[in-house]
Coordinates of C-alpha atoms in Angstrom, one line a residue:
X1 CA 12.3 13.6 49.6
X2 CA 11.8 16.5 47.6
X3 CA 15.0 17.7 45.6
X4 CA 17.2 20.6 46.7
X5 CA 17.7 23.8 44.6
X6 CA 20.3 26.7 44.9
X7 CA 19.1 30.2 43.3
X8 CA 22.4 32.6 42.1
X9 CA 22.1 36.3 42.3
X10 CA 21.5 36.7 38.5
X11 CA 18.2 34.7 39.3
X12 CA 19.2 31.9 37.3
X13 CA 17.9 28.6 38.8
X14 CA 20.3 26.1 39.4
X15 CA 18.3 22.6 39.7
X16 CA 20.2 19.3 41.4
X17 CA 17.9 16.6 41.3
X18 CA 18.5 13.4 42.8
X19 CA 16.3 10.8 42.3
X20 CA 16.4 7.1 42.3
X21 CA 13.6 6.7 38.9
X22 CA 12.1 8.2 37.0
X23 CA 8.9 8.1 38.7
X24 CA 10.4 10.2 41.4
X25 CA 11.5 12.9 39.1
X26 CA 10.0 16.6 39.9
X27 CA 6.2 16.9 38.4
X28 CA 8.0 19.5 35.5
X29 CA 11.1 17.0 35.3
X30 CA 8.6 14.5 33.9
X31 CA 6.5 17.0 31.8
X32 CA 9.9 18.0 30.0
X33 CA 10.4 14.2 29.2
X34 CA 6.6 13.5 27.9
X35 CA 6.9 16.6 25.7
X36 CA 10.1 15.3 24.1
X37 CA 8.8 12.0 23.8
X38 CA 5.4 14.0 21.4
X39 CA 8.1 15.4 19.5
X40 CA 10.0 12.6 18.7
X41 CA 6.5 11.0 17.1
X42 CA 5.9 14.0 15.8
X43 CA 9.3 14.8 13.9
X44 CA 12.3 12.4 13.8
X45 CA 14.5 11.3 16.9
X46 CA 17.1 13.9 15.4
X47 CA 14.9 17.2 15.7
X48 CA 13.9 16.3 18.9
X49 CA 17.5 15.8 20.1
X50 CA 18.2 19.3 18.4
X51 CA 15.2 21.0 20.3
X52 CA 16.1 18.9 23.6
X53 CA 19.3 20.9 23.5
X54 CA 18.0 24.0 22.7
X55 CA 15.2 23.6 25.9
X56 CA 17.9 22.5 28.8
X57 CA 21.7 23.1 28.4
X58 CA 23.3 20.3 30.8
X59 CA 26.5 21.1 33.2
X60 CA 26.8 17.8 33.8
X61 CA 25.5 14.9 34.8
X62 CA 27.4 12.5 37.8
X63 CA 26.8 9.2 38.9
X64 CA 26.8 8.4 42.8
X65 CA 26.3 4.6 42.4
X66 CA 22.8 4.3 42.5
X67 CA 21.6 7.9 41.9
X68 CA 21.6 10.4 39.3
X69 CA 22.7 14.1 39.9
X70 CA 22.1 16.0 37.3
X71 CA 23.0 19.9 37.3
X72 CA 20.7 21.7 34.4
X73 CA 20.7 25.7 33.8
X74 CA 17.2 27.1 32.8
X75 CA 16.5 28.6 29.6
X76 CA 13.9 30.6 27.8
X77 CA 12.5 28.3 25.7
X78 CA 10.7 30.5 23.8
X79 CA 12.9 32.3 21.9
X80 CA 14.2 28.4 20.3
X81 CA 11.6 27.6 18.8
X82 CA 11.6 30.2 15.9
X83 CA 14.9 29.1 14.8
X84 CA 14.2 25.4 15.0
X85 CA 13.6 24.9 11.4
X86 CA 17.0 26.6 10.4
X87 CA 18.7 24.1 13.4
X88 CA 17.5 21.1 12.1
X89 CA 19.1 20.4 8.5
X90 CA 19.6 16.5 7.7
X91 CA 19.7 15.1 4.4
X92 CA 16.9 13.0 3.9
X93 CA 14.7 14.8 6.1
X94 CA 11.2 15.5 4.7
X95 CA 10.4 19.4 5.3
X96 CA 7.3 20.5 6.3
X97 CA 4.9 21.0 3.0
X98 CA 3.1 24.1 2.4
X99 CA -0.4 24.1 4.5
X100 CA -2.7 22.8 1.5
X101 CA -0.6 19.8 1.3
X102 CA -2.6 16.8 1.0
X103 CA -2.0 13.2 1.6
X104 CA -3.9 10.4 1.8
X105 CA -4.4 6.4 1.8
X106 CA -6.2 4.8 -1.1
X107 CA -7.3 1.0 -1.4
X108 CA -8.5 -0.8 -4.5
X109 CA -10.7 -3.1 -3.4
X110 CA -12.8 -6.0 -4.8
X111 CA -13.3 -9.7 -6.4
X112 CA -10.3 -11.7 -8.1
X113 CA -9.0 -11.2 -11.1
X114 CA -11.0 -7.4 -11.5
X115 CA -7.3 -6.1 -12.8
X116 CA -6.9 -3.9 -9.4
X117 CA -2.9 -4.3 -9.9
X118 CA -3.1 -3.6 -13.7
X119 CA -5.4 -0.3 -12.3
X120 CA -2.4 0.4 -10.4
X121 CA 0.4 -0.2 -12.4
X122 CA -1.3 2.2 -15.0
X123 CA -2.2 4.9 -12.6
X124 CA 2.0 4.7 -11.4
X125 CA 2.8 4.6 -15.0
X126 CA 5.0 1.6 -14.4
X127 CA 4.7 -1.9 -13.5
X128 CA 4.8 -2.1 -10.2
X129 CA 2.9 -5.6 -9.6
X130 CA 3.0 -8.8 -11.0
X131 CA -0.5 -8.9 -12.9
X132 CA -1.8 -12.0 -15.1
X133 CA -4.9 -13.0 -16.7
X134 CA -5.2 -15.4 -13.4
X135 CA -7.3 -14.9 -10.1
X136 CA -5.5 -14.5 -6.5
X137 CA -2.4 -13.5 -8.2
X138 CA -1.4 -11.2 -5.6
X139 CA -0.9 -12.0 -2.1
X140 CA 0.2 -9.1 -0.4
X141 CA -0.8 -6.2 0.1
X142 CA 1.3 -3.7 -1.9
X143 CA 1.7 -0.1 -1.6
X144 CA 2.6 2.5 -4.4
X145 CA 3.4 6.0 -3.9
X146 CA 2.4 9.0 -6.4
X147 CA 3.3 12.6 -5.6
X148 CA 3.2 15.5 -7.7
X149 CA 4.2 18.6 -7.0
X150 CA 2.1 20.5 -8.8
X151 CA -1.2 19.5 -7.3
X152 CA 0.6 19.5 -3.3
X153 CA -0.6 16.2 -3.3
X154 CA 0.9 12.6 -2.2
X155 CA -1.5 9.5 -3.0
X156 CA -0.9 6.1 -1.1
X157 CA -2.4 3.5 -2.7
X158 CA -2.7 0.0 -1.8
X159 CA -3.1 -3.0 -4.2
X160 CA -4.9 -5.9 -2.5
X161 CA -5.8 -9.5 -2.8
X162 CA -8.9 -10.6 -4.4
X163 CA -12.0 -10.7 -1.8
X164 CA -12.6 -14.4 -1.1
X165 CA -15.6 -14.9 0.8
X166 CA -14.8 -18.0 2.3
X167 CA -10.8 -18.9 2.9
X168 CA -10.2 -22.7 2.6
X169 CA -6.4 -22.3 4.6
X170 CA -4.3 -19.9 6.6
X171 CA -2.7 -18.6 3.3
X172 CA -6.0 -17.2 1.8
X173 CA -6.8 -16.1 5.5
X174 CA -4.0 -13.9 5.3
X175 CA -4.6 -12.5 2.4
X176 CA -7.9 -11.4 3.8
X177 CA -6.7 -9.8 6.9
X178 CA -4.7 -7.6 3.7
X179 CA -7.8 -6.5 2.5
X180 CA -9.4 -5.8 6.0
X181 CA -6.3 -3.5 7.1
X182 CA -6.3 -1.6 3.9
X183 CA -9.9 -1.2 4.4
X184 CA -9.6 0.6 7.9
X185 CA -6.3 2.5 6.8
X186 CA -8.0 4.1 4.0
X187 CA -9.1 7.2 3.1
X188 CA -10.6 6.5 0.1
X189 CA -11.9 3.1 -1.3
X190 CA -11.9 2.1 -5.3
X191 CA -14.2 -0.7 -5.9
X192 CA -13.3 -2.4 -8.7
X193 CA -15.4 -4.2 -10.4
X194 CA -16.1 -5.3 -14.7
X195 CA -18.9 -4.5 -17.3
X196 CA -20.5 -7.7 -15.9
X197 CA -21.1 -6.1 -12.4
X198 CA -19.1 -9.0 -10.3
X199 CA -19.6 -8.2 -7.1
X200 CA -17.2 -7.8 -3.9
X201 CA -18.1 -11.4 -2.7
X202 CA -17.7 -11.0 1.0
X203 CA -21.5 -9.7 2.1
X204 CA -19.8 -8.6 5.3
X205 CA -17.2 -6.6 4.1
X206 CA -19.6 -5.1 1.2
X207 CA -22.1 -3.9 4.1
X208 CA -18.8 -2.3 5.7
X209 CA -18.4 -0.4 2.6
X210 CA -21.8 0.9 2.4
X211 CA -22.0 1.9 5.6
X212 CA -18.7 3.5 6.2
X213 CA -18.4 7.6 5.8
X214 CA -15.1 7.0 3.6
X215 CA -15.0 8.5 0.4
X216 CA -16.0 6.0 -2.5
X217 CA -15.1 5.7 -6.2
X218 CA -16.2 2.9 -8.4
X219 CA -14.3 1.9 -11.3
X220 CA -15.8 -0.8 -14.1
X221 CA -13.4 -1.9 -15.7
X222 CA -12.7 -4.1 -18.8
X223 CA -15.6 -1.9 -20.7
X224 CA -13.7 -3.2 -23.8
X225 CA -15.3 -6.3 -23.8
X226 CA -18.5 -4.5 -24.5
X227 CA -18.6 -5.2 -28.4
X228 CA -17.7 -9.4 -27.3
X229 CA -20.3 -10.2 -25.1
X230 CA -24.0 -11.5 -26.2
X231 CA -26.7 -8.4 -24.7
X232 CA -29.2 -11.3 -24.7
X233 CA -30.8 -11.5 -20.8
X234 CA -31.2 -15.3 -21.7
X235 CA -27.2 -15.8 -21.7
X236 CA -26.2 -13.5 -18.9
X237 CA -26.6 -15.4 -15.5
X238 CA -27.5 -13.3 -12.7
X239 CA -25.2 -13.3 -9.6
X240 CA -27.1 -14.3 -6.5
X241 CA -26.0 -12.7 -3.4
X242 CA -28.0 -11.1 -0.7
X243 CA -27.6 -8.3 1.5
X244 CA -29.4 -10.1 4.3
X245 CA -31.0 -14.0 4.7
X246 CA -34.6 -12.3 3.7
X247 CA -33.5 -10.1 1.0
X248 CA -34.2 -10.7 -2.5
X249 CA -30.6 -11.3 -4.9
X250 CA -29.1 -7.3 -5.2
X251 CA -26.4 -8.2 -7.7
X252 CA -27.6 -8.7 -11.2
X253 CA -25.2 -9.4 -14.5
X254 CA -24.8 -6.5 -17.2
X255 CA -24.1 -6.4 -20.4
X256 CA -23.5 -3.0 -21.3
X257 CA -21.1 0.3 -19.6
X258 CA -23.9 2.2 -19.2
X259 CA -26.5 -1.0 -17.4
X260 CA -22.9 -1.0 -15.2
X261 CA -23.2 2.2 -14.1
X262 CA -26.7 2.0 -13.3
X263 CA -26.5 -1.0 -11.9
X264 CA -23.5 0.1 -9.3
X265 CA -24.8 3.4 -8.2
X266 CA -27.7 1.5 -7.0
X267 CA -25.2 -0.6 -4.9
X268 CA -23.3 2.0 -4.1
X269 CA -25.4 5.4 -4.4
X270 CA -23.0 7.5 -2.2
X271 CA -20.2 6.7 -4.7
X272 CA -18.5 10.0 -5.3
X273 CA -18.0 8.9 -9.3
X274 CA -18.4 5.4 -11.4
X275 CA -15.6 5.7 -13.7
X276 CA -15.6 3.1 -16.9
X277 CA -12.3 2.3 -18.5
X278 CA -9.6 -0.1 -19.8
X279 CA -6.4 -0.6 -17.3
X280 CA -4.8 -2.4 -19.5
X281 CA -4.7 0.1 -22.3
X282 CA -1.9 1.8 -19.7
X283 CA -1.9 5.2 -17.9
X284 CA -3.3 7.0 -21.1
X285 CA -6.6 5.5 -21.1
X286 CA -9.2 8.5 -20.6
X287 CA -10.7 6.4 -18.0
X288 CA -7.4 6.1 -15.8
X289 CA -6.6 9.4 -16.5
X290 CA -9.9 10.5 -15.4
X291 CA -9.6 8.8 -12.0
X292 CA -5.5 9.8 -11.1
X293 CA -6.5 13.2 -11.9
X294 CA -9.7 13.3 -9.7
X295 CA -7.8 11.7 -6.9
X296 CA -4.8 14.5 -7.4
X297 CA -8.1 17.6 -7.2
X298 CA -6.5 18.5 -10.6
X299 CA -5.5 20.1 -13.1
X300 CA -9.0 20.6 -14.4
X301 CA -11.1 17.4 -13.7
X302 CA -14.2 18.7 -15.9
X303 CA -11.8 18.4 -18.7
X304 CA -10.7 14.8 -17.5
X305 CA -14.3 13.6 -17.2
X306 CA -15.0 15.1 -21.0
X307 CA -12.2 13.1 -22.7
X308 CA -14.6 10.0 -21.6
X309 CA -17.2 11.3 -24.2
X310 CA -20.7 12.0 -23.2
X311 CA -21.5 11.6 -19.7
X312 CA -23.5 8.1 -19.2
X313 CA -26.6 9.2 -16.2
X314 CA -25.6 7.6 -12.8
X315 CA -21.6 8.5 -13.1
X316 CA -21.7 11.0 -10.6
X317 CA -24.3 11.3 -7.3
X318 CA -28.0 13.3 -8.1
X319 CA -27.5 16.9 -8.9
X320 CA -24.2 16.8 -9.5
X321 CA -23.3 17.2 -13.3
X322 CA -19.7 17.3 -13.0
X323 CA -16.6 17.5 -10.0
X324 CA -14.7 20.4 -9.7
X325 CA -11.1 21.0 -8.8
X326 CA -11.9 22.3 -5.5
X327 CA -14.5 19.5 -5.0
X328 CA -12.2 17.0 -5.8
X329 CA -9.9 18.2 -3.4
X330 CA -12.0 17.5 -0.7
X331 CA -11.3 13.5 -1.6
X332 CA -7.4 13.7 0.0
X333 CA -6.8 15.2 3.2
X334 CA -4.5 17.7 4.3
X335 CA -1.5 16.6 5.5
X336 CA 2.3 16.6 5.0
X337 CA 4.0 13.6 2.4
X338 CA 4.5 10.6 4.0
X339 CA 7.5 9.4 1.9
X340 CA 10.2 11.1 -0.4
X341 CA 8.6 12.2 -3.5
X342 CA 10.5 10.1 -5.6
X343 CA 9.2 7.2 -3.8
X344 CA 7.4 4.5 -5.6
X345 CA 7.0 2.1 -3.2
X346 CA 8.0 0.3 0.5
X347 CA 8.9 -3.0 -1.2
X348 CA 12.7 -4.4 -2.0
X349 CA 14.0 -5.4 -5.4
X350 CA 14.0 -8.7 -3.3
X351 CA 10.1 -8.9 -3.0
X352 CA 9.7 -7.8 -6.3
X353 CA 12.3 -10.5 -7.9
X354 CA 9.8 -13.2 -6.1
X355 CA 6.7 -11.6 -7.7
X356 CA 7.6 -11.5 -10.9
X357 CA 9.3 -15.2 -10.6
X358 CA 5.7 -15.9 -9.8
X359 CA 3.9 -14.6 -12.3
X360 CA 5.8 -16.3 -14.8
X361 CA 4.5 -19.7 -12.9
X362 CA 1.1 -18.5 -13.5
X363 CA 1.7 -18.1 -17.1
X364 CA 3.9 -21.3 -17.9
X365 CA 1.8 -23.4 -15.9
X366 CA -0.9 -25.7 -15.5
X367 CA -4.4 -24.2 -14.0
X368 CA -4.0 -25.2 -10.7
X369 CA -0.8 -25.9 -10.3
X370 CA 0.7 -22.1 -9.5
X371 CA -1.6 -21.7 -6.2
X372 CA 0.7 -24.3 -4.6
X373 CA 3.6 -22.4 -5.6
X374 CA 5.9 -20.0 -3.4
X375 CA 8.9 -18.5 -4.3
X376 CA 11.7 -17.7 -1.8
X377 CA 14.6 -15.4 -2.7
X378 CA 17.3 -17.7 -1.4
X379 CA 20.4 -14.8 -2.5
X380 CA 20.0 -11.6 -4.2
X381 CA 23.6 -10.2 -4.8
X382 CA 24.2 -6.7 -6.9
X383 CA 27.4 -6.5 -8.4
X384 CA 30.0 -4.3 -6.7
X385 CA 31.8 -1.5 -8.1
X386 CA 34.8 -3.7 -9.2
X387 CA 32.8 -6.8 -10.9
X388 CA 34.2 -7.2 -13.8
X389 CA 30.8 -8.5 -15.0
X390 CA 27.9 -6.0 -14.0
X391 CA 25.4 -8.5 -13.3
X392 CA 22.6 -9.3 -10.5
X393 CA 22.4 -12.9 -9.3
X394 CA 19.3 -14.2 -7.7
X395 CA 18.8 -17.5 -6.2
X396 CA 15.0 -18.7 -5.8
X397 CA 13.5 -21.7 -4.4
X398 CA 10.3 -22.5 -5.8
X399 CA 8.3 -24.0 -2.8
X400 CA 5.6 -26.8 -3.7
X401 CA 3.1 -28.8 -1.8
X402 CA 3.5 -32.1 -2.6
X403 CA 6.0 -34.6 -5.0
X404 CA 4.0 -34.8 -7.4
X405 CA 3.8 -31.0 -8.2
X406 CA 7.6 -30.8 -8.2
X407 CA 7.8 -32.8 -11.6
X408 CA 5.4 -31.0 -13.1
X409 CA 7.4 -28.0 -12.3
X410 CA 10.6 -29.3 -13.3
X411 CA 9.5 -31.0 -16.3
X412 CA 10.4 -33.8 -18.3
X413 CA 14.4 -33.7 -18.7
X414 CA 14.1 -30.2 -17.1
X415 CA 12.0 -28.5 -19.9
X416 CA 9.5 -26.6 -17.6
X417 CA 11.7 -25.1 -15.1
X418 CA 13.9 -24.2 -18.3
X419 CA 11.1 -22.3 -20.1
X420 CA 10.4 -20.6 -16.9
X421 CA 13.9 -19.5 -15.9
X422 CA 14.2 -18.0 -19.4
X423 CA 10.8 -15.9 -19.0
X424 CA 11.7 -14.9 -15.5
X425 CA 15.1 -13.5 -16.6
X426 CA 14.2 -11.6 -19.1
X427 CA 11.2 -10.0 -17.1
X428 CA 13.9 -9.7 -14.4
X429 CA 16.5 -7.5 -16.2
X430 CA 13.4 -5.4 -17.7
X431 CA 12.6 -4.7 -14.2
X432 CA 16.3 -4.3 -12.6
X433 CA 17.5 -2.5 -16.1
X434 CA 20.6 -4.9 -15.8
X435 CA 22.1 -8.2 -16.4
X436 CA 20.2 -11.1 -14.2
X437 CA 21.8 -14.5 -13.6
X438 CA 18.9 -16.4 -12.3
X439 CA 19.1 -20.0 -10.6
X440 CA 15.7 -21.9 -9.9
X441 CA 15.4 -24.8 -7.5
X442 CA 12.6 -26.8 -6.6
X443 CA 11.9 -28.1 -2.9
X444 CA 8.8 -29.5 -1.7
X445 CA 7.3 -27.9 1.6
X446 CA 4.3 -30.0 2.5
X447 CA 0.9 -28.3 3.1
X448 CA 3.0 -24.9 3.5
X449 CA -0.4 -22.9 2.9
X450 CA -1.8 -24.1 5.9
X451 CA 1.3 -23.5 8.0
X452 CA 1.5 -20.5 9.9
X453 CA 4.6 -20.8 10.6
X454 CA 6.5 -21.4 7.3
X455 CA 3.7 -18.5 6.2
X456 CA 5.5 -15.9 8.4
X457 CA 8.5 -17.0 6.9
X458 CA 8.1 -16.7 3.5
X459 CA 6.6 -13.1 4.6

């Protein structure tokens, strides 16, 4: 039954629709709904209440048991919507950038223990993930945020596990399906790799790369080892992995930065720049510096690309000599700022207290031994206003496979745990900028890496 309507002399349109669902509603009853519901994923759920209010002003609304009459005056909608940005004012909310705003995903990609989280953490300028001289020492996948407001830009970067090209349990398959996600999410892709050309060691997922249209960057790292490492062919094993079951090896081992960069735009010949440097030198390093500010389109990348000394042939793609601002622009696209710009990352000092817990096992311990370690942030408790003692107290369990592994880690008398309670602290209150009462326990969670289950719940 189609609803009834009254018209008043001043041509106003009086609606009463009665309807049982919603699927009954008038054809423009249900276009006004489906427009609101765009604008609610397009701004947040309290602009599109604001605007709601400013397209329909409701008389009321009565209930007849199991019906809905509801009395709405029409408006002229088009005079709200220039005043829409003064309406909605919320602290918090992020305003719409200027219209060359960019934004963008970026994933550092490639083989264990290539220093992708000491990249990162020297790109942020600070130490944002646990990073060792051990493989697989991250997990997750970890996002950091840098904006600046100069350049109208906001770069999303995503620290991920070391490639393994065949997972031996669920844990490691996890931390593939990381990798895989930030692959798709991303807009553009560091591979990182060493002077010695290691390759990404899942052929799949390297195919995927050379085949995808996403921008590229490749970054060789470590290039400080250059002066420590024999140049004779004789003592540099070649890598053997092939492209396809009939191709010939395409990997070979180098020796030298510039056989690196040679080597890699071979592999990767659509790479927008193959950028050699030492992460662990920090965010000064002319290499790092090179690549944040290529990323950012500026200010003045030719300049940034100079401070690297003279260019070695292969670092950019043929006929191009150097990258522009404007070209490097082109990397991140437009787009308005995904988080606050004083947003470093999505992670809780809760996540962060378990990383850096362990990393310590990786440094105190055996070689194997910190692979069947998890840590689980049992209580983390910030002092209140009126604590006498200012202090943060975290409770970890430190989750092992099997007996055996839990007297290693507590040590004879208590010794090991001890040493690495001491370390953890102290790394702890660095990273809080406070006063950390830690307390370790050991429990022993049988084959937890190839649980699903417990898996989701250590997160």
């Amino acid at each position: 039954m189609s609803p009834p309507s009254t018209h008043n002399r001043k041509g106003t349109c009086h609606l009463i629709h009665q309807y049982r669902s919603p699927l009954n509603a008038p054809v423009h009853t249900r276009a006004a709904v489906i427009f609101l519901l765009c604008v609610c994923t397009l701004l947040s759920v309290t602009d599109a209440f604001v605007i709601g209010k400013n397209l329909v002003r409701h008389e009321s609304v009565v209930n007849t048991g199991d019906a809905f009459i509801l009395r709405a005056e029409e408006k002229d909608t088009a005079s709200n919507f220039p005043s829409i940005p003064q309406v909605v004012e919320y602290e918090g909310r992020i305003l719409a950038p200027h219209e060359d705003f960019r934004c963008g995903f970026v994933s550092l990609i490639g083989a264990p223990n290539m220093g992708k989280s000491t990249l990162l953490n020297a790109i942020l300028k600070e130490t944002l993930c646990s990073a060792t001289n051990r493989p697989q020492t991250t997990r997750h996948s970890i996002l950091g945020v840098l904006t600046s407001d100069e350049q109208k830009c906001q770069l999303c970067f995503h620290d991920t596990p070391g490639v393994i090209d065949d997972p031996a349990y669920k844990l490691q398959e996890g931390m593939m399906e990381a990798v895989q996600g930030a692959f798709r999410d991303s807009d553009v892709i560091l591979v990182i790799t060493d002077m010695f050309s290691t390759p990404i060691p899942d052929d799949e997922l390297f195919h995927k790369l050379n085949l995808s249209n996403k921008k590229k960057i490749v970054v060789i790292n470590k290039v400080d080892l250059a002066d420590k490492v024999s140049a004779d062919p004789k003592q540099s094993p070649q890598f053997h992995m092939s492209r396809d079951n009939d191709a010939e090896p395409q990997y070979r081992r180098t020796v030298t930065v510039e056989d690196a960069v040679s080597n890699w735009r071979g592999l990767v010949p659509d790479a927008v720049a193959i950028i050699p440097m030492t992460a662990s030198n920090g965010g000064d390093n002319a290499g790092v510096d090179a690549l944040r500010t290529l990323l950012l389109g500026g200010e003045d990348v030719p300049k940034a690309f100079r401070a690297l000394g003279r260019p070695i042939p292969g670092m950019f793609q043929e006929g191009v000599k150097f990258i522009n601002d404007d070209a490097a622009r082109e990397l991140i696209p437009c787009g308005p700022p995904l988080y606050d710009p004083e947003t470093l990352t999505d992670r809780t000092e809760r996540f962060f207290a378990s990383e850096i817990i362990r990393a310590t096992l990786f440094t105190k311990l055996g070689k194997e031994l910190p692979y069947c370690c998890e840590v689980r942030i049992e209580q983390f408790r910030e002092p209140r206003p009126e604590d006498k003692k200012q202090i943060v107290r975290i409770n970890a369990t430190i989750c092992v496979e099997r007996d055996s592994q839990k007297g290693i880690v507590v040590g004879k008398g208590g010794v090991k745990i001890k040493e690495v309670g001491v370390e953890a602290r102290q790394e702890l209150e660095n990273f809080l900028q406070g006063k950390v009462h830690l307390d370790l326990n050991v429990k022993v969670e049988k084959n937890w890496r190839r649980d699903e289950k417990k898996l989701k719940e250590y997160g």
